[in-house]
């Protein structure tokens, strides 16, 4: 009997709190923040098949590439103490040179320009 009363009390209290939160909350069904476009320019209420800016996609990919670059370079600095200095220097040089050449290519092909 005590378990039944405890579960009924818990249900009534939780339903009461949910009802009070719904009444008290300031949100509307057409919330202004939900109706604004996302950062990438998509309108959340329109069709998903509308073409989007390829420039935004390219900038996002560049950000991911350089984010991964940082995640790889931090352990390289830590392993410098425990590895052979010539092997470490050659590996680091090849890695950084590849990244700089990629950045140079992106710069020369105007992939970093937001508007043309």
Short mmCIF file of N, CA and C in Angstrom, two decimals:
data_model
loop_
_atom_site.label_atom_id
_atom_site.label_comp_id
_atom_site.label_asym_id
_atom_site.label_seq_id
_atom_site.Cartn_x
_atom_site.Cartn_y
_atom_site.Cartn_z
N UNK A 1 0.82 -1.20 0.00
CA UNK A 1 0.00 0.00 0.00
C UNK A 1 0.87 1.26 0.00
N UNK A 2 1.99 1.22 0.76
CA UNK A 2 2.87 2.38 0.83
C UNK A 2 3.51 2.66 -0.53
N UNK A 3 3.84 1.59 -1.27
CA UNK A 3 4.45 1.76 -2.59
C UNK A 3 3.45 2.41 -3.54
N UNK A 4 2.20 2.01 -3.48
CA UNK A 4 1.16 2.58 -4.34
C UNK A 4 0.96 4.06 -4.03
N UNK A 5 0.92 4.41 -2.79
CA UNK A 5 0.74 5.82 -2.40
C UNK A 5 1.96 6.65 -2.82
N UNK A 6 3.16 6.09 -2.65
CA UNK A 6 4.38 6.81 -3.04
C UNK A 6 4.42 7.03 -4.55
N UNK A 7 4.04 6.02 -5.34
CA UNK A 7 4.08 6.18 -6.80
C UNK A 7 3.00 7.16 -7.27
N UNK A 8 1.83 7.13 -6.66
CA UNK A 8 0.77 8.09 -7.02
C UNK A 8 1.21 9.51 -6.66
N UNK A 9 1.80 9.67 -5.48
CA UNK A 9 2.28 10.99 -5.07
C UNK A 9 3.37 11.50 -6.01
N UNK A 10 4.30 10.64 -6.39
CA UNK A 10 5.37 11.03 -7.31
C UNK A 10 4.81 11.42 -8.67
N UNK A 11 3.82 10.69 -9.15
CA UNK A 11 3.20 11.00 -10.43
C UNK A 11 2.47 12.34 -10.37
N UNK A 12 1.73 12.57 -9.31
CA UNK A 12 0.98 13.83 -9.17
C UNK A 12 1.94 15.01 -9.05
N UNK A 13 3.01 14.87 -8.27
CA UNK A 13 3.96 15.96 -8.11
C UNK A 13 4.67 16.26 -9.43
N UNK A 14 5.12 15.21 -10.14
CA UNK A 14 5.82 15.45 -11.41
C UNK A 14 4.88 16.06 -12.46
N UNK A 15 3.63 15.60 -12.53
CA UNK A 15 2.68 16.19 -13.47
C UNK A 15 2.36 17.63 -13.09
N UNK A 16 2.27 17.90 -11.81
CA UNK A 16 2.03 19.28 -11.36
C UNK A 16 3.17 20.21 -11.74
N UNK A 17 4.40 19.74 -11.59
CA UNK A 17 5.56 20.56 -11.96
C UNK A 17 5.58 20.80 -13.46
N UNK A 18 5.28 19.76 -14.26
CA UNK A 18 5.25 19.93 -15.72
C UNK A 18 4.17 20.92 -16.15
N UNK A 19 3.01 20.85 -15.53
CA UNK A 19 1.92 21.78 -15.88
C UNK A 19 2.29 23.20 -15.47
N UNK A 20 2.89 23.37 -14.30
CA UNK A 20 3.30 24.71 -13.87
C UNK A 20 4.37 25.29 -14.78
N UNK A 21 5.32 24.45 -15.22
CA UNK A 21 6.36 24.93 -16.13
C UNK A 21 5.77 25.36 -17.46
N UNK A 22 4.78 24.64 -17.96
CA UNK A 22 4.16 25.01 -19.23
C UNK A 22 3.40 26.32 -19.11
N UNK A 23 2.76 26.52 -17.98
CA UNK A 23 1.99 27.75 -17.79
C UNK A 23 2.93 28.94 -17.58
N UNK A 24 3.98 28.75 -16.81
CA UNK A 24 4.88 29.85 -16.45
C UNK A 24 5.84 30.23 -17.58
N UNK A 25 6.21 29.27 -18.42
CA UNK A 25 7.26 29.54 -19.42
C UNK A 25 6.85 30.63 -20.39
N UNK A 26 7.85 31.35 -20.91
CA UNK A 26 7.61 32.48 -21.78
C UNK A 26 7.61 32.10 -23.26
N UNK A 27 7.91 30.87 -23.57
CA UNK A 27 8.01 30.48 -24.98
C UNK A 27 6.64 30.44 -25.63
N UNK A 28 6.65 30.74 -26.91
CA UNK A 28 5.44 30.68 -27.70
C UNK A 28 5.60 29.55 -28.71
N UNK A 29 4.52 29.22 -29.38
CA UNK A 29 4.62 28.17 -30.40
C UNK A 29 5.46 28.65 -31.57
N UNK A 30 5.40 29.93 -31.90
CA UNK A 30 6.21 30.50 -32.98
C UNK A 30 7.32 31.33 -32.35
N UNK A 31 8.23 30.67 -31.67
CA UNK A 31 9.31 31.36 -30.99
C UNK A 31 10.19 32.09 -32.00
N UNK A 32 10.56 33.31 -31.68
CA UNK A 32 11.33 34.15 -32.59
C UNK A 32 12.69 33.54 -32.90
N UNK A 33 13.32 32.96 -31.89
CA UNK A 33 14.65 32.39 -32.08
C UNK A 33 14.61 31.15 -32.97
N UNK A 34 13.53 30.39 -32.87
CA UNK A 34 13.41 29.20 -33.70
C UNK A 34 13.08 29.53 -35.14
N UNK A 35 12.54 30.70 -35.38
CA UNK A 35 12.16 31.08 -36.73
C UNK A 35 13.30 31.74 -37.51
N UNK A 36 14.41 32.09 -36.83
CA UNK A 36 15.53 32.71 -37.53
C UNK A 36 16.37 31.66 -38.22
N UNK A 37 17.04 32.00 -39.32
CA UNK A 37 17.90 31.03 -40.01
C UNK A 37 19.08 30.62 -39.15
N UNK A 38 19.58 29.43 -39.43
CA UNK A 38 20.75 28.93 -38.72
C UNK A 38 21.98 29.69 -39.17
N UNK A 39 23.13 29.42 -38.56
CA UNK A 39 24.37 30.09 -38.92
C UNK A 39 24.74 29.85 -40.38
N UNK A 40 24.45 28.67 -40.88
CA UNK A 40 24.88 28.33 -42.23
C UNK A 40 23.96 28.91 -43.28
N UNK A 41 22.91 29.59 -42.90
CA UNK A 41 22.04 30.24 -43.87
C UNK A 41 20.79 29.45 -44.21
N UNK A 42 20.60 28.28 -43.63
CA UNK A 42 19.40 27.50 -43.90
C UNK A 42 18.22 28.08 -43.14
N UNK A 43 17.10 28.15 -43.78
CA UNK A 43 15.87 28.55 -43.10
C UNK A 43 15.24 27.28 -42.54
N UNK A 44 15.03 27.18 -41.22
CA UNK A 44 14.58 25.91 -40.64
C UNK A 44 13.17 25.50 -41.06
N UNK A 45 12.36 26.40 -41.56
CA UNK A 45 10.98 26.06 -41.91
C UNK A 45 10.77 25.85 -43.40
N UNK A 46 11.80 26.06 -44.21
CA UNK A 46 11.62 25.92 -45.65
C UNK A 46 12.12 24.56 -46.12
N UNK A 47 12.10 24.37 -47.41
CA UNK A 47 12.52 23.11 -48.00
C UNK A 47 14.01 22.88 -47.79
N UNK A 48 14.38 21.63 -47.58
CA UNK A 48 15.78 21.29 -47.36
C UNK A 48 16.53 21.14 -48.68
N UNK A 49 15.85 21.19 -49.80
CA UNK A 49 16.46 20.98 -51.10
C UNK A 49 16.94 22.26 -51.77
N UNK A 50 16.81 23.38 -51.09
CA UNK A 50 17.26 24.65 -51.65
C UNK A 50 18.79 24.66 -51.63
N UNK A 51 19.45 25.03 -52.72
CA UNK A 51 20.92 25.03 -52.72
C UNK A 51 21.49 26.03 -51.72
N UNK A 52 22.59 25.67 -51.12
CA UNK A 52 23.22 26.56 -50.15
C UNK A 52 24.53 27.07 -50.71
N UNK A 53 25.12 27.99 -50.01
CA UNK A 53 26.36 28.62 -50.46
C UNK A 53 27.51 27.63 -50.36
N UNK A 54 28.15 27.35 -51.48
CA UNK A 54 29.30 26.45 -51.48
C UNK A 54 30.47 27.10 -50.75
N UNK A 55 30.49 28.43 -50.70
CA UNK A 55 31.56 29.14 -50.01
C UNK A 55 31.54 28.83 -48.52
N UNK A 56 30.35 28.74 -47.94
CA UNK A 56 30.25 28.38 -46.53
C UNK A 56 30.79 26.98 -46.30
N UNK A 57 30.48 26.06 -47.19
CA UNK A 57 30.95 24.69 -47.08
C UNK A 57 32.48 24.64 -47.15
N UNK A 58 33.08 25.40 -48.06
CA UNK A 58 34.53 25.40 -48.20
C UNK A 58 35.21 25.97 -46.96
N UNK A 59 34.65 27.02 -46.40
CA UNK A 59 35.22 27.59 -45.18
C UNK A 59 35.11 26.60 -44.03
N UNK A 60 34.01 25.87 -43.95
CA UNK A 60 33.84 24.87 -42.89
C UNK A 60 34.86 23.75 -43.05
N UNK A 61 35.10 23.31 -44.28
CA UNK A 61 36.09 22.26 -44.51
C UNK A 61 37.49 22.75 -44.16
N UNK A 62 37.81 23.99 -44.52
CA UNK A 62 39.11 24.55 -44.17
C UNK A 62 39.28 24.63 -42.65
N UNK A 63 38.23 25.01 -41.96
CA UNK A 63 38.29 25.06 -40.50
C UNK A 63 38.57 23.68 -39.93
N UNK A 64 37.91 22.65 -40.46
CA UNK A 64 38.14 21.29 -39.96
C UNK A 64 39.56 20.83 -40.23
N UNK A 65 40.09 21.16 -41.40
CA UNK A 65 41.46 20.76 -41.73
C UNK A 65 42.44 21.39 -40.75
N UNK A 66 42.31 22.68 -40.51
CA UNK A 66 43.25 23.34 -39.62
C UNK A 66 43.00 22.99 -38.15
N UNK A 67 41.80 22.59 -37.82
CA UNK A 67 41.52 22.12 -36.47
C UNK A 67 42.22 20.79 -36.23
N UNK A 68 42.16 19.90 -37.21
CA UNK A 68 42.85 18.62 -37.10
C UNK A 68 44.36 18.83 -37.09
N UNK A 69 44.82 19.82 -37.83
CA UNK A 69 46.24 20.14 -37.84
C UNK A 69 46.73 20.47 -36.44
N UNK A 70 46.00 21.27 -35.71
CA UNK A 70 46.39 21.62 -34.35
C UNK A 70 46.37 20.38 -33.46
N UNK A 71 45.38 19.53 -33.65
CA UNK A 71 45.28 18.32 -32.84
C UNK A 71 46.45 17.37 -33.12
N UNK A 72 47.03 17.43 -34.30
CA UNK A 72 48.19 16.59 -34.62
C UNK A 72 49.48 17.25 -34.16
N UNK A 73 49.56 18.56 -34.22
CA UNK A 73 50.82 19.24 -33.89
C UNK A 73 51.10 19.29 -32.39
N UNK A 74 50.09 19.29 -31.56
CA UNK A 74 50.33 19.34 -30.11
C UNK A 74 51.07 18.10 -29.62
N UNK A 75 50.66 16.89 -30.01
CA UNK A 75 51.46 15.72 -29.59
C UNK A 75 52.85 15.70 -30.21
N UNK A 76 53.02 16.33 -31.38
CA UNK A 76 54.35 16.38 -31.98
C UNK A 76 55.31 17.15 -31.09
N UNK A 77 54.83 18.20 -30.46
CA UNK A 77 55.68 18.98 -29.57
C UNK A 77 56.03 18.19 -28.31
N UNK A 78 55.10 17.38 -27.84
CA UNK A 78 55.34 16.60 -26.63
C UNK A 78 56.33 15.47 -26.89
N UNK A 79 56.26 14.85 -28.08
CA UNK A 79 57.13 13.72 -28.39
C UNK A 79 58.53 14.16 -28.79
N UNK A 80 58.77 15.43 -28.91
CA UNK A 80 60.10 15.91 -29.31
C UNK A 80 61.17 15.48 -28.29
N UNK A 81 60.83 15.45 -27.02
CA UNK A 81 61.80 15.10 -25.99
C UNK A 81 62.22 13.64 -26.03
N UNK A 82 61.31 12.77 -26.46
CA UNK A 82 61.58 11.33 -26.38
C UNK A 82 61.98 10.70 -27.70
N UNK A 83 61.96 11.43 -28.80
CA UNK A 83 62.28 10.82 -30.08
C UNK A 83 63.62 11.31 -30.61
N UNK A 84 64.06 10.66 -31.68
CA UNK A 84 65.28 11.06 -32.37
C UNK A 84 65.03 12.42 -33.00
N UNK A 85 65.93 13.36 -32.77
CA UNK A 85 65.69 14.74 -33.19
C UNK A 85 65.66 14.87 -34.70
N UNK A 86 66.46 14.10 -35.42
CA UNK A 86 66.47 14.19 -36.89
C UNK A 86 65.18 13.64 -37.48
N UNK A 87 64.72 12.50 -36.97
CA UNK A 87 63.46 11.93 -37.45
C UNK A 87 62.29 12.84 -37.13
N UNK A 88 62.29 13.38 -35.92
CA UNK A 88 61.22 14.28 -35.52
C UNK A 88 61.22 15.54 -36.38
N UNK A 89 62.41 16.12 -36.64
CA UNK A 89 62.49 17.34 -37.44
C UNK A 89 62.05 17.09 -38.87
N UNK A 90 62.44 15.95 -39.45
CA UNK A 90 62.03 15.63 -40.82
C UNK A 90 60.52 15.44 -40.92
N UNK A 91 59.95 14.71 -39.97
CA UNK A 91 58.50 14.48 -39.96
C UNK A 91 57.75 15.80 -39.80
N UNK A 92 58.19 16.62 -38.88
CA UNK A 92 57.54 17.91 -38.66
C UNK A 92 57.67 18.81 -39.89
N UNK A 93 58.85 18.82 -40.50
CA UNK A 93 59.07 19.64 -41.69
C UNK A 93 58.15 19.21 -42.84
N UNK A 94 58.04 17.91 -43.07
CA UNK A 94 57.17 17.41 -44.15
C UNK A 94 55.71 17.76 -43.85
N UNK A 95 55.30 17.59 -42.62
CA UNK A 95 53.91 17.88 -42.24
C UNK A 95 53.58 19.36 -42.42
N UNK A 96 54.41 20.23 -41.88
CA UNK A 96 54.16 21.67 -41.96
C UNK A 96 54.27 22.16 -43.40
N UNK A 97 55.22 21.62 -44.17
CA UNK A 97 55.37 22.00 -45.57
C UNK A 97 54.13 21.62 -46.38
N UNK A 98 53.59 20.44 -46.13
CA UNK A 98 52.37 20.02 -46.82
C UNK A 98 51.21 20.96 -46.49
N UNK A 99 51.09 21.34 -45.23
CA UNK A 99 50.02 22.26 -44.85
C UNK A 99 50.21 23.64 -45.47
N UNK A 100 51.43 24.13 -45.51
CA UNK A 100 51.68 25.45 -46.09
C UNK A 100 51.43 25.43 -47.60
N UNK A 101 51.81 24.35 -48.27
CA UNK A 101 51.54 24.24 -49.71
C UNK A 101 50.03 24.18 -49.98
N UNK A 102 49.30 23.48 -49.13
CA UNK A 102 47.85 23.44 -49.27
C UNK A 102 47.21 24.80 -49.06
N UNK A 103 47.70 25.53 -48.07
CA UNK A 103 47.20 26.88 -47.82
C UNK A 103 47.53 27.81 -49.00
N UNK A 104 48.73 27.68 -49.56
CA UNK A 104 49.13 28.49 -50.71
C UNK A 104 48.22 28.20 -51.91
N UNK A 105 47.92 26.91 -52.13
CA UNK A 105 47.04 26.54 -53.24
C UNK A 105 45.64 27.13 -53.04
N UNK A 106 45.13 27.05 -51.82
CA UNK A 106 43.80 27.62 -51.54
C UNK A 106 43.79 29.13 -51.73
N UNK A 107 44.86 29.76 -51.36
CA UNK A 107 44.97 31.21 -51.51
C UNK A 107 45.02 31.60 -52.98
N UNK A 108 45.80 30.87 -53.77
CA UNK A 108 45.94 31.19 -55.19
C UNK A 108 44.67 30.89 -55.99
N UNK A 109 43.88 29.93 -55.57
CA UNK A 109 42.63 29.61 -56.28
C UNK A 109 41.44 30.39 -55.72
N UNK A 110 41.71 31.37 -54.86
CA UNK A 110 40.68 32.25 -54.26
C UNK A 110 39.63 31.49 -53.47
N UNK A 111 40.00 30.40 -52.86
CA UNK A 111 39.05 29.67 -52.01
C UNK A 111 38.84 30.37 -50.69
N UNK A 112 39.75 31.24 -50.30
CA UNK A 112 39.63 31.95 -49.03
C UNK A 112 38.85 33.24 -49.15
N UNK A 113 38.48 33.64 -50.35
CA UNK A 113 37.69 34.86 -50.55
C UNK A 113 36.23 34.54 -50.27
N UNK A 114 35.63 35.33 -49.39
CA UNK A 114 34.22 35.08 -49.06
C UNK A 114 33.29 35.55 -50.17
N UNK A 115 33.56 36.71 -50.73
CA UNK A 115 32.73 37.21 -51.82
C UNK A 115 33.59 37.47 -53.03
N UNK A 116 33.02 37.24 -54.20
CA UNK A 116 33.79 37.39 -55.43
C UNK A 116 33.28 38.56 -56.23
#
